Amino acid sequence: MADVAVTVIGGGVVGLAIAAELAPRYSPFFVLERNARYGQETSSRNSEVIHAGIYYPPGSLKARLCVEGREMLYRLCEANDIPHRRVTKIITATKREEEPELERLHKVGTGNGAKLEFLSAAQVHAMEPHITTVGGLLSPSTGIISAHGVMDFYHHSARLHGAEVQLHCTVVGLERQPDGYLVTIEEGGQRSSFSSEWVINAAGLECDTIAALAGIDVQQAGYRLHYCKGSYFALPGSMNSLVSRLVYPVPTKHSLGVHVVIDLGGRLKFGPDVEYLPDRRLNYEVDPSKRHAFAESVRRILAFVKDEDLTPDMSGIRPKTQAPGDPTRDFIIAHETARGLPGLINLIGMESPALTASPAIAKYVSDLMKTS
Ligand SMILES: Cc1cc2nc3c(=O)[nH]c(=O)nc-3n(C[C@H](O)[C@H](O)[C@H](O)COP(=O)(O)OP(=O)(O)OC[C@H]3O[C@@H](n4cnc5c(N)ncnc54)[C@H](O)[C@@H]3O)c2cc1C
């Protein structure tokens, strides 16, 4: 018999949500996290938006798990006092040529299960007097959440049900055995190993490295990650009252567009942009020379913003499975039985909307384990 029933690699929002869902049913249960605290990587470097599920291709896991996860997340927040707010969101067309895109988004979004209402320019201005618009879409179910708040909740629930969350613990080996996997970890320069019946790879920006440790050819499997940075610039506090909800432009082929993000303290930020990185260094510096380009994007929506109003803020890195210029790819959540690796579940390319989708992702993984 294996030493441990389930090992989750990665203490981000996805790994913690999975631990909270599974720990009541599996024991002993480990979550292994390489950093000194959980949730220090992508899970704390994002827009903290509860997405409605508007943009994702119909039938995709992103669409389905976002819509399911959004409702689950609101229920969790309300029942457990997790800081959040249904601020709502407007997608604004800033010129007539963008209006067909609003119609397309309305069709795709409502098909996915996001409620959306068309707004005239006058209706948009009644809600947001300062934004540029010829008409828009209102998403009443879009909100914002404290990412740390929800991770603290998952962490607490998992531990309450007996899960051990090991920090400063890097997984460096994963070897198939008859009754599971031999997991090798490095803690404080020391290596040790234990066996685990199930291994769940929720390692975010290293999910492909972990899959490779298990012997998967990640290039051939389509698991190889491309790091794609998103930076934000902030507005001075004196401008915070100029916008009261999330405001997005109509999206481009590769991004939702630099948009207005509001945090729970009412602070306004713009971002994230899209910058594929040349290597896998976790460089979170925001390049101040991007200020003019940001200001130009922002002026599409808020014409009065000057370059000097913007200050570099924060950034996050998306774990994308698509290379620059390639079409968007879906989440990959796979029980690897077909690769001869039963008991290994890989979660690959868990970019946006995985924060929103986190409770539904956890349920999806739990169902995979029950049915396989
Ligand atoms: C700029 C940006 C904006 C975003 N905005 C939103 C949004 O508004 N709404 C939304 O729903 N989603 C958003 N997202 C997406 C969301 O943040 C991520 O999908 C989510 O945080 C992914 O969580 P995760 O647990 O998979 O990854 P992570 O948070 O990266 O967690 C993985 C963990 O694994 C650990 N790890 C890695 N390798 C090892 C190892 N070998 N051993 C042990 N531990 C290891 C890491 O230290 C890390 O803590 C955004 C993402 C970005 C980059």
mmCIF file of C-alpha atoms in Angstrom, residues 52-69 112-113 330-331 353:
data_model
loop_
_atom_site.group_PDB
_atom_site.id
_atom_site.type_symbol
_atom_site.label_atom_id
_atom_site.label_comp_id
_atom_site.label_asym_id
_atom_site.label_seq_id
_atom_site.Cartn_x
_atom_site.Cartn_y
_atom_site.Cartn_z
ATOM 1 C CA ALA A 52 -19.059 35.431 -16.407
ATOM 2 C CA GLY A 53 -17.871 33.026 -19.154
ATOM 3 C CA ILE A 54 -18.393 35.258 -22.199
ATOM 4 C CA TYR A 55 -15.416 34.724 -24.459
ATOM 5 C CA TYR A 56 -14.607 31.021 -24.459
ATOM 6 C CA PRO A 57 -15.400 28.704 -27.371
ATOM 7 C CA PRO A 58 -18.776 26.996 -26.847
ATOM 8 C CA GLY A 59 -18.428 23.499 -25.443
ATOM 9 C CA SER A 60 -14.867 24.112 -24.221
ATOM 10 C CA LEU A 61 -13.818 23.240 -20.681
ATOM 11 C CA LYS A 62 -12.992 26.934 -20.202
ATOM 12 C CA ALA A 63 -16.597 27.909 -21.003
ATOM 13 C CA ARG A 64 -18.224 25.143 -19.008
ATOM 14 C CA LEU A 65 -16.030 25.294 -15.908
ATOM 15 C CA CYS A 66 -16.058 29.104 -15.844
ATOM 16 C CA VAL A 67 -19.863 29.299 -15.817
ATOM 17 C CA GLU A 68 -20.204 26.479 -13.281
ATOM 18 C CA GLY A 69 -17.312 27.792 -11.174
ATOM 19 C CA ASN A 112 -22.187 29.639 -22.788
ATOM 20 C CA GLY A 113 -24.562 30.620 -19.971
ATOM 21 C CA ASP A 330 -8.506 24.839 -23.940
ATOM 22 C CA PHE A 331 -7.590 23.715 -20.412
ATOM 23 C CA PRO A 353 -10.413 31.763 -16.064
#
